[in-house]
XYZ file of C-alpha atoms in Angstrom:
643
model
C 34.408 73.866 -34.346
C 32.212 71.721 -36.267
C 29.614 70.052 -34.178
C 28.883 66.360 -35.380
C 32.852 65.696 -36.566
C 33.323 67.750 -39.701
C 36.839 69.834 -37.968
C 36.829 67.136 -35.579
C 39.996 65.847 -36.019
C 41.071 69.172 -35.076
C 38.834 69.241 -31.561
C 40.103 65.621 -30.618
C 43.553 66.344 -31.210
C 43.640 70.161 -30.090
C 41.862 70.862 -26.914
C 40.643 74.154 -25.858
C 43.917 74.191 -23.135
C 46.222 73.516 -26.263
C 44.964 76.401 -28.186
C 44.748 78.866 -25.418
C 48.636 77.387 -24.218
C 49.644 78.228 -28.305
C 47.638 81.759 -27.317
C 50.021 82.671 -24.918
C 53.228 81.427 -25.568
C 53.527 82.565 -29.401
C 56.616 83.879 -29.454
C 57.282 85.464 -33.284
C 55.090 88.409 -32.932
C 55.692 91.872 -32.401
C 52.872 93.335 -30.898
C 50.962 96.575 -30.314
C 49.843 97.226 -26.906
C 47.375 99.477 -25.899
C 48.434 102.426 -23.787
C 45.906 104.478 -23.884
C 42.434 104.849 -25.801
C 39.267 107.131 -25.791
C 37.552 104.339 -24.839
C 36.885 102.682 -22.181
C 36.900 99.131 -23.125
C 40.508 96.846 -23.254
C 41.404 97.000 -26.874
C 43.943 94.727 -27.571
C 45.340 96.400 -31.154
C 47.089 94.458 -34.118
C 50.445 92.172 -34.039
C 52.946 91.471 -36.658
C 56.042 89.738 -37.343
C 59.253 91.453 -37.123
C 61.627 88.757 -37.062
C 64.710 88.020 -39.145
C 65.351 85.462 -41.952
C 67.345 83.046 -39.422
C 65.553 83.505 -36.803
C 62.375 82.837 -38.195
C 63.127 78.976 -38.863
C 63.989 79.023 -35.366
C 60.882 80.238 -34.460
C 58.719 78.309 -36.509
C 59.414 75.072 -34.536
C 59.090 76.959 -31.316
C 55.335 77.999 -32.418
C 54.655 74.847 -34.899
C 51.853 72.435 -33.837
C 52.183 68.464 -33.956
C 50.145 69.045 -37.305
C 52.234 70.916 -39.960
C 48.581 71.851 -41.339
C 46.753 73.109 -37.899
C 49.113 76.463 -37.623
C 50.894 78.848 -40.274
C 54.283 78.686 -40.674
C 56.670 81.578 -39.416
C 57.188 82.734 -42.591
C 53.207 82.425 -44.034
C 52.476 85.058 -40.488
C 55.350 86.924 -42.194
C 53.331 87.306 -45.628
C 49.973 87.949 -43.743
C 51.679 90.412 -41.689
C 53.324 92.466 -44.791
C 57.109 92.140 -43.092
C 59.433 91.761 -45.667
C 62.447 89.621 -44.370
C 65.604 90.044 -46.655
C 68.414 87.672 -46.575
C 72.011 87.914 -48.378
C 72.350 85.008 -50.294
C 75.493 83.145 -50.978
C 78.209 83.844 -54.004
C 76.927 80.214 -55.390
C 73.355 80.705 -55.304
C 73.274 84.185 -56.795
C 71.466 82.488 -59.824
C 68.745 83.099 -57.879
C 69.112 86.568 -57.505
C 66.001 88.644 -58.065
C 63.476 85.027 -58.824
C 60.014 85.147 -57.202
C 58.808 87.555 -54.908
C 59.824 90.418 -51.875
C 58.052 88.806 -49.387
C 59.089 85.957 -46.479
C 62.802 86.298 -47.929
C 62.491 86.884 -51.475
C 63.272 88.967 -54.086
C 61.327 90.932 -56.650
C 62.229 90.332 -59.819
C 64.296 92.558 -61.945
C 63.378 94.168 -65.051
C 63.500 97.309 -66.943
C 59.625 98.279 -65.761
C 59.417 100.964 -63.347
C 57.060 98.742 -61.336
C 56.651 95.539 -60.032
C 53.879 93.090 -58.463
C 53.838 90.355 -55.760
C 51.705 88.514 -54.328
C 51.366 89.443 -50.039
C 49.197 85.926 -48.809
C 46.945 86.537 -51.693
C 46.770 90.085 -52.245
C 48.309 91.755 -54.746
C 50.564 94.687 -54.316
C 51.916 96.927 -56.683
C 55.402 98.735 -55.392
C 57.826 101.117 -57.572
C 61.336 100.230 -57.707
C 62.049 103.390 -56.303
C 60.377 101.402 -52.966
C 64.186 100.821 -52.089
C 65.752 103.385 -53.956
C 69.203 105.240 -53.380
C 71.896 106.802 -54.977
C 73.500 103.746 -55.821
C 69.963 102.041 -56.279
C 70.484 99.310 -53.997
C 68.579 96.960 -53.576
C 67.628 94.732 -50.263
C 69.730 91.526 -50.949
C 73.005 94.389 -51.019
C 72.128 94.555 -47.018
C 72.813 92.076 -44.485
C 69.680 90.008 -42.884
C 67.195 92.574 -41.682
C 62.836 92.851 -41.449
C 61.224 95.913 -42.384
C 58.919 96.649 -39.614
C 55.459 98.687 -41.150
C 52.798 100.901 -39.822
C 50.499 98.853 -37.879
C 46.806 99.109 -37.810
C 44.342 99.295 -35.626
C 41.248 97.637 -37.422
C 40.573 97.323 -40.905
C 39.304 100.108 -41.535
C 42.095 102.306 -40.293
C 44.249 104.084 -42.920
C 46.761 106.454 -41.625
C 48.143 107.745 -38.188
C 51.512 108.503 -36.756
C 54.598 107.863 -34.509
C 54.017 110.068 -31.405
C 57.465 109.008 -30.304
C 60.431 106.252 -30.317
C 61.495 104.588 -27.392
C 64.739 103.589 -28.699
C 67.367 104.942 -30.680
C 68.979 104.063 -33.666
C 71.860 100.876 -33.129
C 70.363 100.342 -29.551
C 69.952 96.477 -28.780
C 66.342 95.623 -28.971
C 65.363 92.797 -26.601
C 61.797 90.793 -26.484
C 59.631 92.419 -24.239
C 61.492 95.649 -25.295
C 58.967 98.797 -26.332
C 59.831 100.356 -29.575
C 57.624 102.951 -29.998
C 54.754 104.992 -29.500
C 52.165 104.858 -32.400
C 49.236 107.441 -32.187
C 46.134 107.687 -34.571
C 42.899 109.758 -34.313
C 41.150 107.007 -31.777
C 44.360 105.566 -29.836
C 47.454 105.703 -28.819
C 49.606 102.144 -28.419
C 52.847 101.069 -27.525
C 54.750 98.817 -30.469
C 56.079 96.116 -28.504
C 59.167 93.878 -29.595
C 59.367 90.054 -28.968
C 62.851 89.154 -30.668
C 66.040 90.136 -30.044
C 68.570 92.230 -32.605
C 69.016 95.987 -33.142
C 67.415 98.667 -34.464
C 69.213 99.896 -37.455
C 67.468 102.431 -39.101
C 64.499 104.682 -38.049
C 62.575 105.541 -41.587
C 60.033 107.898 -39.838
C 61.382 109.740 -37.230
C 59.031 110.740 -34.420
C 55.983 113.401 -35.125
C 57.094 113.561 -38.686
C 53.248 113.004 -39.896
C 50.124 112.156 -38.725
C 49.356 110.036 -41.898
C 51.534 107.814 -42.345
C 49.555 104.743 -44.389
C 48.871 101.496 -43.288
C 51.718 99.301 -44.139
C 54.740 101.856 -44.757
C 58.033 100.798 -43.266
C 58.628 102.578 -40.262
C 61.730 100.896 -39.682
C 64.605 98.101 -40.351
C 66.552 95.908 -37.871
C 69.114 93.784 -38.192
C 70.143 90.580 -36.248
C 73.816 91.838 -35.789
C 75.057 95.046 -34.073
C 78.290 95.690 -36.764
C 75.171 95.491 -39.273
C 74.243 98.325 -37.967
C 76.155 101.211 -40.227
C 75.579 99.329 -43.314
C 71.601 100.547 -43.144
C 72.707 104.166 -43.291
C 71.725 104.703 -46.976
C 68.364 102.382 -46.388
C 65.485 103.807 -47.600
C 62.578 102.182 -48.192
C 59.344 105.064 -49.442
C 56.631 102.671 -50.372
C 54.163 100.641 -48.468
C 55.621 97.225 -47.649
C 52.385 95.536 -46.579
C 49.593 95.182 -44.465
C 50.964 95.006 -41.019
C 47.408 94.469 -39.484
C 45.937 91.438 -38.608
C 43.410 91.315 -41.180
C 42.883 87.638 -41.985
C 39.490 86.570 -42.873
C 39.766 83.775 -41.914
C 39.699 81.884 -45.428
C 41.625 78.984 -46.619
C 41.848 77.492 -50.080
C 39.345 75.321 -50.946
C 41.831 73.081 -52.453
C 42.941 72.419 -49.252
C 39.627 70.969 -48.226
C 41.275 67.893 -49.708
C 44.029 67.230 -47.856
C 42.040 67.757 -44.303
C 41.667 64.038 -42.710
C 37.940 64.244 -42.555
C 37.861 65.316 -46.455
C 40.606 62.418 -47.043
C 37.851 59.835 -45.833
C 35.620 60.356 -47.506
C 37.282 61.135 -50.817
C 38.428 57.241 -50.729
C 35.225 55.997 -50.268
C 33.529 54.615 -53.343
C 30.748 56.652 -53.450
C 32.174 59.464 -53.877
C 32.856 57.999 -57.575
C 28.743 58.906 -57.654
C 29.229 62.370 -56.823
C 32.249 62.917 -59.255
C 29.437 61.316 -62.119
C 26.355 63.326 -60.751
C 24.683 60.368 -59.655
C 23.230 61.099 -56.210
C 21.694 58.406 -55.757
C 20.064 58.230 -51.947
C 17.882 56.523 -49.668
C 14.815 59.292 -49.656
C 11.932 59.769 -48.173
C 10.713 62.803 -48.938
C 7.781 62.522 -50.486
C 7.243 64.115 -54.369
C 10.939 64.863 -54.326
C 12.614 63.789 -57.459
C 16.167 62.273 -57.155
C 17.410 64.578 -60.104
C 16.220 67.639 -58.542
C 13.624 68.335 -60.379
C 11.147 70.210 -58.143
C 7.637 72.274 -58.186
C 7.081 75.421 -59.700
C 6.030 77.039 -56.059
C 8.217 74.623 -53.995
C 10.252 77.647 -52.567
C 6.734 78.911 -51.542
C 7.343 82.566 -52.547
C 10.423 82.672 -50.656
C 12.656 85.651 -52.192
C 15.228 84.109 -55.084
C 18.319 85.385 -55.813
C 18.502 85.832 -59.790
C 20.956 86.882 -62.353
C 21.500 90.298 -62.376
C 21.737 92.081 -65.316
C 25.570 93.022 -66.309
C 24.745 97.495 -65.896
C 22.647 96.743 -62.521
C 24.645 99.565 -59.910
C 26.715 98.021 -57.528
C 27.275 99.643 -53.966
C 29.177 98.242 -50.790
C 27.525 97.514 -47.552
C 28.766 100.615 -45.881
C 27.562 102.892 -48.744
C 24.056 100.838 -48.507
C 23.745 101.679 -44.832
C 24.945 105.188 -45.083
C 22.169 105.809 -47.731
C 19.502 104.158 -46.232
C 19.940 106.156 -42.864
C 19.899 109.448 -45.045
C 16.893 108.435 -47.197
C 14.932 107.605 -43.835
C 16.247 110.970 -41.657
C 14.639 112.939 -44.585
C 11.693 110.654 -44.874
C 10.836 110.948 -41.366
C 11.993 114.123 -39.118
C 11.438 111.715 -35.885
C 14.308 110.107 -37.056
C 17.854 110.936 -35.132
C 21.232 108.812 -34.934
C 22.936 108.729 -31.277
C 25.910 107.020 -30.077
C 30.013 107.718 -29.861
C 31.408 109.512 -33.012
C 28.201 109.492 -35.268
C 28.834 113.167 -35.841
C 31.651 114.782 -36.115
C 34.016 112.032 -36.929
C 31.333 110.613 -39.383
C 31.187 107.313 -37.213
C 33.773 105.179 -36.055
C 33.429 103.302 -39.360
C 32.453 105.809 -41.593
C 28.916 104.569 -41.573
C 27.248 108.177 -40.798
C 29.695 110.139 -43.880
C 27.946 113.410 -44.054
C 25.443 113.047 -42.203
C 26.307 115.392 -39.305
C 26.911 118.255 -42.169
C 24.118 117.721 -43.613
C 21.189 116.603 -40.690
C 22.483 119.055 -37.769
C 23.760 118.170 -34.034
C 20.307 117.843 -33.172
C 19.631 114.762 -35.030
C 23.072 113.241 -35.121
C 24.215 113.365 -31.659
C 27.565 112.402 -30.248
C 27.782 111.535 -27.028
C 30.586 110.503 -24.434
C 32.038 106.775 -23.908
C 28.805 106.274 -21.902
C 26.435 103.087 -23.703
C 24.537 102.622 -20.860
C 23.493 106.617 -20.588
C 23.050 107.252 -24.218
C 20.810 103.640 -24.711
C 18.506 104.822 -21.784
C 18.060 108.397 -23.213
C 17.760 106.611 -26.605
C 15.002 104.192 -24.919
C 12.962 107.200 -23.480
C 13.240 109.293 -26.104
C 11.963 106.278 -28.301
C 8.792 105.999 -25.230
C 8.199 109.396 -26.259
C 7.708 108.812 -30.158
C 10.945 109.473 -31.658
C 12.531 107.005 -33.761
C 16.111 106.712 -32.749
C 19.043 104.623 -34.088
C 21.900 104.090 -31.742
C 25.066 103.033 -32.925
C 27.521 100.736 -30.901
C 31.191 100.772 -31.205
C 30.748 97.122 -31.868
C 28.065 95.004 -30.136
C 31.165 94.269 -27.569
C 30.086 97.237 -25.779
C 26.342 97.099 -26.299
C 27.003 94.581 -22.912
C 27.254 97.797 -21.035
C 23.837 98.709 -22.051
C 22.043 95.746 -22.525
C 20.017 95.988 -19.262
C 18.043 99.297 -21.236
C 18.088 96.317 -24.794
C 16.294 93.444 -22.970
C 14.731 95.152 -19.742
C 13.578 98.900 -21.455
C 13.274 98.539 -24.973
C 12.480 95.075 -25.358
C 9.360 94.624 -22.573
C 7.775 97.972 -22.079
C 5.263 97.055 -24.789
C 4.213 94.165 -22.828
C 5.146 95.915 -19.201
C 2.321 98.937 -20.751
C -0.511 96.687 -22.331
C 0.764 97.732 -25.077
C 0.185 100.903 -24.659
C 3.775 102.301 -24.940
C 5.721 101.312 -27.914
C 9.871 101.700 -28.111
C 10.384 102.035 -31.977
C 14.012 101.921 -31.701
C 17.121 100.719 -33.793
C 20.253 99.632 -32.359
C 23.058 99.012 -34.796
C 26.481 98.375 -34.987
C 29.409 95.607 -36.131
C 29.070 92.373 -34.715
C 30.993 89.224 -34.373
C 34.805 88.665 -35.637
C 36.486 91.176 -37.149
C 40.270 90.899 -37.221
C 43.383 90.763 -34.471
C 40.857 92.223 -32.078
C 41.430 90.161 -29.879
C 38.482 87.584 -27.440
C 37.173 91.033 -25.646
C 35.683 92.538 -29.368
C 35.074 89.289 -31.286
C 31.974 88.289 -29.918
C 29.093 87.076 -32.121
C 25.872 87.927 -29.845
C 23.208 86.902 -32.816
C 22.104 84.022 -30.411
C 22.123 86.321 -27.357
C 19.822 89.060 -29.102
C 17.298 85.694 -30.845
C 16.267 84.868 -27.318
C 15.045 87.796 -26.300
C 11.027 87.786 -26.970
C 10.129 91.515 -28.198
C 13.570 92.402 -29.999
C 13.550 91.553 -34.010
C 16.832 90.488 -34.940
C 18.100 91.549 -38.179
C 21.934 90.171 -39.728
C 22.299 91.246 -43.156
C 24.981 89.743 -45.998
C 25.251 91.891 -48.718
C 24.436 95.575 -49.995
C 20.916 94.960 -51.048
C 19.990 93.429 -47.482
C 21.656 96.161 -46.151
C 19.464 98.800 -47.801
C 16.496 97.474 -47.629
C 16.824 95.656 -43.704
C 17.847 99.188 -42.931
C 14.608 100.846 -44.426
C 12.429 98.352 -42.861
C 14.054 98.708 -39.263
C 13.480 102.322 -38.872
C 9.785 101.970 -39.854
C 9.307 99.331 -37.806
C 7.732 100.112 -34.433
C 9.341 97.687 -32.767
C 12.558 97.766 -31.087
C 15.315 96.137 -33.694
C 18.804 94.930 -33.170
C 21.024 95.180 -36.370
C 23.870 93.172 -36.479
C 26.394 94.161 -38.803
C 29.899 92.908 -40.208
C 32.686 94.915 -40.132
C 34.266 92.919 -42.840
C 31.584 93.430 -45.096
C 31.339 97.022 -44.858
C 33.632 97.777 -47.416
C 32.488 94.597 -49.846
C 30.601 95.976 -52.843
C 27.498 94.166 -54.142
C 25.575 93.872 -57.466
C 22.062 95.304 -56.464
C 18.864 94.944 -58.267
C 17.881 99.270 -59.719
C 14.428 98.741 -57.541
C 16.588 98.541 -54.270
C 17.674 102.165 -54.565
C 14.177 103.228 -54.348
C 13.684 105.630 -51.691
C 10.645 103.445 -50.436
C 12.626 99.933 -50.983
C 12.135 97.662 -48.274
C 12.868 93.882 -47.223
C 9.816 92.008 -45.302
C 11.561 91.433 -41.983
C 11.032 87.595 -41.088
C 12.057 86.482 -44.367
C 14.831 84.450 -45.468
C 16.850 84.699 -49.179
C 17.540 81.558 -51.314
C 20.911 83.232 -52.640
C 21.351 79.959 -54.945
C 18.958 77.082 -55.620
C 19.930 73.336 -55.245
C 18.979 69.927 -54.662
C 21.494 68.108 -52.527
C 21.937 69.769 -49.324
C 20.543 72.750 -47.819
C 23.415 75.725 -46.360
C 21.544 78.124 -44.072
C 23.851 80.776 -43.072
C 23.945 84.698 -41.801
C 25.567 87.790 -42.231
C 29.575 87.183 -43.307
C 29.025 82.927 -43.521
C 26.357 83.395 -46.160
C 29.742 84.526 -48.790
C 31.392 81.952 -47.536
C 28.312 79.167 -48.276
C 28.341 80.216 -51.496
C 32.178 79.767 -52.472
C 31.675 76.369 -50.987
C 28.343 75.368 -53.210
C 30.949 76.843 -56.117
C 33.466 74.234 -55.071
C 31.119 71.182 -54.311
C 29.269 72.117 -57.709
C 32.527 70.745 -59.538
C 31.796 67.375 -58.039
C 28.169 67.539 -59.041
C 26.567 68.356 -56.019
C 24.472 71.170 -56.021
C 23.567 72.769 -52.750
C 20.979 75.269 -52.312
C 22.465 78.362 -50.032
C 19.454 79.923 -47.940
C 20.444 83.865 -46.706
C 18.228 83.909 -43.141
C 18.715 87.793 -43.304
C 16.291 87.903 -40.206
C 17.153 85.713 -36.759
C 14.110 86.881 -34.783
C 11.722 86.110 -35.908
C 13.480 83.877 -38.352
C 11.879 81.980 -41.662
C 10.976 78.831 -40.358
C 9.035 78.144 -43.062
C 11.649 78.859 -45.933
C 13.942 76.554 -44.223
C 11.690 73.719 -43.608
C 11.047 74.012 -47.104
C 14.444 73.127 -48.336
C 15.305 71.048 -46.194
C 12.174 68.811 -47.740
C 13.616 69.228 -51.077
C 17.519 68.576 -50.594
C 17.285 66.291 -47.258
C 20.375 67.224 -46.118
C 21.070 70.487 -43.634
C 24.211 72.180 -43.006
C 24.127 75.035 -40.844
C 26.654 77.762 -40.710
C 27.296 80.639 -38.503
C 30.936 81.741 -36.939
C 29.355 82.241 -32.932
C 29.940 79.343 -30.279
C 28.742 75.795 -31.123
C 26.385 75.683 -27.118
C 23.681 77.414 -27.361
C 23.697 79.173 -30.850
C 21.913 80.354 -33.476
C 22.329 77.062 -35.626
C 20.904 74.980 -32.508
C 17.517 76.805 -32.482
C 17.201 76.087 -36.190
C 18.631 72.437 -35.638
C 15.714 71.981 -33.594
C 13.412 73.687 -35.750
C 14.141 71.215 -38.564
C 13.979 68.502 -36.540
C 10.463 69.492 -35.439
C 9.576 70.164 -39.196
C 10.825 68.031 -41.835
C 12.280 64.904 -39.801
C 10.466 62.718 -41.630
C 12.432 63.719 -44.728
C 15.508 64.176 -44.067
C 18.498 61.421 -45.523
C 20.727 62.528 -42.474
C 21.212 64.280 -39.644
C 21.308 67.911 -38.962
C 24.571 69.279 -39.182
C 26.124 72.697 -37.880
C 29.667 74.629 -38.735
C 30.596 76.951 -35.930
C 32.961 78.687 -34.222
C 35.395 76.733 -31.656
C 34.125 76.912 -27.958
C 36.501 79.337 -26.921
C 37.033 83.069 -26.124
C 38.535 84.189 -29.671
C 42.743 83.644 -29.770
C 44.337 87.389 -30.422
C 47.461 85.543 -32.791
C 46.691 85.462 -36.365
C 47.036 81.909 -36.957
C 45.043 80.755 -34.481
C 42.372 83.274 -34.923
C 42.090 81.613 -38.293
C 41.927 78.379 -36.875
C 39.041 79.251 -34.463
C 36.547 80.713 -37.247
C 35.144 78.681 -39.727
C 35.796 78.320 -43.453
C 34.671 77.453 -46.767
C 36.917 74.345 -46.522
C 35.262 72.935 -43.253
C 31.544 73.638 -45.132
C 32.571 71.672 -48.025
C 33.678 68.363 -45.888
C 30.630 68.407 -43.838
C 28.575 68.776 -46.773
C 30.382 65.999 -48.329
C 29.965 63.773 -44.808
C 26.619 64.756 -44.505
C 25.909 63.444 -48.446
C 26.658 60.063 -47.103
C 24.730 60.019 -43.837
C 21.802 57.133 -43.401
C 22.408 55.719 -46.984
């Protein structure tokens, strides 16, 4: 949702009902249930398409919205969802035969290369031609209408796992509602529900064959008709069809910031003529500010800069950047131990303790059972004692089960004591949306944890926050929540050499200025700080230049570094994917209001989350998180507030 209009068209003309009403009666999805899992927690697991070519059109206007832009199309979900759907094509269209791509109904291309490349919603995937090969090396259009149903995944960062069992048996009549199979990896075992009606004509792994089978490899074919059946005999299909997890990010094409109605308005408004030109002119009232953005040498008051980075600086993803810092600081500091489920033995449910077990002991990396309110209150005493532990939650999702030891042990005892006892504590963990997780674990609780007086708040964007936030949270002796993005983890950053500096460390309580502007001011967190900066990269073509401001800490936040900016641009946009009531982007709201009202050109404005518990489909998941589209038409309302 974005407060003050912005997505509003969307809010006025799609209530909350309407989207949970879409939520529940989707109807072309196959999905993955969750039988059983290690953990205590629901976990509703991944969905994909499996629907034919004809019955996808069908489908589509069963699922399709009164706006043609609001949801995906049948066949888009198709593409996310890596099913390829193959149709026979008529004797008078076989000009056509083998143009454009494999996926949504398409064919590859032939040629004489022994590979070939298509594009899956963006992604590019390379496949052999032996993908469909046989004796007779035939290829899909020579088979009657059929999906290829692949592996599914659990989360994004699952890669392999196996079918513990089929349900059904080859030419049986698959109904919706109907359960397929049994998929098992090393943290779950589901049940691979059907929601469409045909038969399943070919099993491609049979049952217990493997236990690591990748993401995205066709498990099986079905077909709409039941004499299709024996024509799948000689079907084989060995490569990886596509991504059958949910893993949308959530991004749209800027481009299509233009055809939104709010971006529409204001595109036919004269003054946007001014922007195309780079003439900005506005009604200010900040004092000293130039209108061409011409500024003091200390106006970002010593506030950290991003800069060019020279072209051989290292580069090293966010999980990598965690996974040293935790090592560098366990051999810095012997008081140091990591606690939680999986940390040791299974190297962390995300990979973010690798070798750490091996090389630290059981005694420092502990694993402990599904417990988070146990192991946080023997984390919390053991921190009242003078160790320095860092727990690690699941996902913040089940950090609710502990959060009585967060806010009523860790967080007060130095007050509680006189501050005589000290909790020098670190709890970390993934926070916020990830993907096809479902509303239970994609909760963004940065506004929760900011309230809390005595917790420092930490959200970091890329590798070099990572590192450094890490570093400094350990050493801290206060209790620190870390809020991580399990989309990020495996994003790899340009760092400056200094951050890999056993001693490097970021000054907690201050903000970033990832790129410097003079029109309006993005202040953004964690994941929404990337997607701040693709939008300054698309409003730069029409000659506004917006300044993108990384907060990097939330409590205490850098009040000052914002105020700042917004002083220099007079125009605020703030950007964070949690609920609009209440959130992070409120408290800062406020804060600028308080600050630099007498400078600002317009009012305050906020992209956010929709006010709802997060949809499980794809397409509506997408819907309810923001994107660099909706920052781009605020920022373009916004540029025309008050003049």
């Amino acid at each position: 949702m974005i407060s003050r209009g912005g997505r509003r068209q969307f809010v006025e003309s799609t209530t909350s009902q309407q989207i949970l009403a879409r939520f529940f009666s989707s109807q072309n999805q196959t999905s993955v249930r969750n039988l059983h899992h290690h953990h205590h927690h629901h976990h509703p697991l991944v969905v994909f398409s499996s629907s034919s070519s004809s019955s996808s059109s069908s489908n589509s206007a069963r699922c399709s919205p009164s706006s043609s832009s609001s949801l995906l199309s049948s066949q888009k979900r198709q593409q996310r969802r890596g099913v390829v759907t193959t149709t026979t094509k008529e004797k008078k269209n076989d000009s056509h035969h083998g143009g454009d791509d494999a996926i949504g109904g398409k064919i590859p291309k032939k040629n004489s290369s022994s590979s070939s490349v298509f594009q899956n919603d963006n992604k590019t995937i390379a496949r052999s031609n032996r993908g469909f090969a046989a004796a007779a090396a035939k290829s899909p259009e020579d088979y009657p209408p059929h999906s290829v149903i692949p592996f599914p995944s659990l989360s994004p960062t699952m890669t392999q796992g196996g079918v513990a069992s089929w349900a059904v048996s080859e030419g049986a009549k698959i109904n919706a509602g109907d359960i397929l199979a049994e998929i098992q990896t090393d943290k779950a075992t589901m049940e691979m529900e059907c929601m469409d009606d045909g038969y399943l004509a070919k099993i491609l792994v049979p049952a217990g064959e493997a236990d690591d089978i990748p993401i995205g490899r066709a498990i099986a074919v079905t077909c709409e008709n039941e004499e299709d059946v024996g024509k799948f005999a000689d079907y084989v299909a060995e490569d990886t069809v596509g991504n059958a997890s949910v893993l949308d990010s959530g991004e749209t094409s800027l481009a299509s910031a233009a055809d939104e109605p709010a971006a529409k308005a204001i595109l036919e408004r004269p003054e946007y003529e001014a922007i195309k030109k780079g003439d900005l002119t506005r009604n200010s009232r900040a004092a000293g500010r130039d209108l061409d953005g011409s500024k003091d040498e200390d106006l970002n008051g010593g506030t950290a800069t991003a800069s060019k980075l020279p072209a051989d600086s290292p580069s090293m993803t966010v999980r990598d950047a965690l996974n040293s810092a935790l090592s560098e600081e366990m051999t810095r500091d012997e008081k140091v131990f990591i606690i939680g489920e999986e940390v040791g033995e299974y190297q962390g449910a995300y990979k973010i303790t690798k070798g750490l077990h091996q090389k630290f002991g059981a005694e420092r990396v502990r694993d402990t059972p599904i417990t988070e309110a146990g192991f946080t209150g023997i984390a919390c005493g053991a921190a009242f004692m003078g160790l320095k532990p860092v727990v690690e939650f699941m996902t913040f999702n089940f950090a609710l089960q502990s959060i009585d030891h967060i806010v009523n042990s860790a967080a007060k005892t130095l007050y509680m004591s006189a501050g005589t006892i000290s909790c020098p504590i670190v709890f970390r963990g993934p926070n916020g949306a990830a993907a096809g997780v479902g509303a239970q674990h994609s909760q963004c609780f940065a506004a929760w944890y900011m309230s809390i007086p005595g917790l420092k708040v930490l959200a970091p964007y890329d590798a070099e926050d990572a590192r450094g936030l890490m570093k400094a949270a350990i050493r801290d002796p206060d209790p620190v929540v870390f809020l991580e993005n399990e989309l990020l983890y495996g994003e790899s950053f340009q760092l400056p050499k200094e951050a890999l500096d056993e001693d490097f460390t970021i000054e907690i309580g201050k903000a970033k200025i990832m790129r410097e502007g003079s029109d309006v001011t993005f202040v953004a967190f964690s994941k929404m700080v990337g997607y701040c900066l693709k939008a300054a990269e698309e409003l730069e073509k029409d000659g506004v230049n917006a300044e993108v401001i990384n907060l990097r800490s939330l409590r205490p936040f850098d009040r000052e570094a914002v105020a700042r900016s917004a002083k220099k641009t007079g125009r605020v946009v703030i950007v964070e994917e949690g609920w609009p009531q209440c959130g992070v982007g409120s408290e800062i709201a406020a804060c600028v209001n308080e600050d630099a009202f007498d400078y600002l050109d317009a009012p305050v404005e906020r992209v956010t989350g929709v006010d709802i518990p997060m949809p499980y489909a794809a397409n509506l998941e997408a819907m309810a998180l923001p994107k660099p589209a909706d920052i781009v038409s605020v920022a373009k309302r916004t540029l025309f507030r008050g003049d």
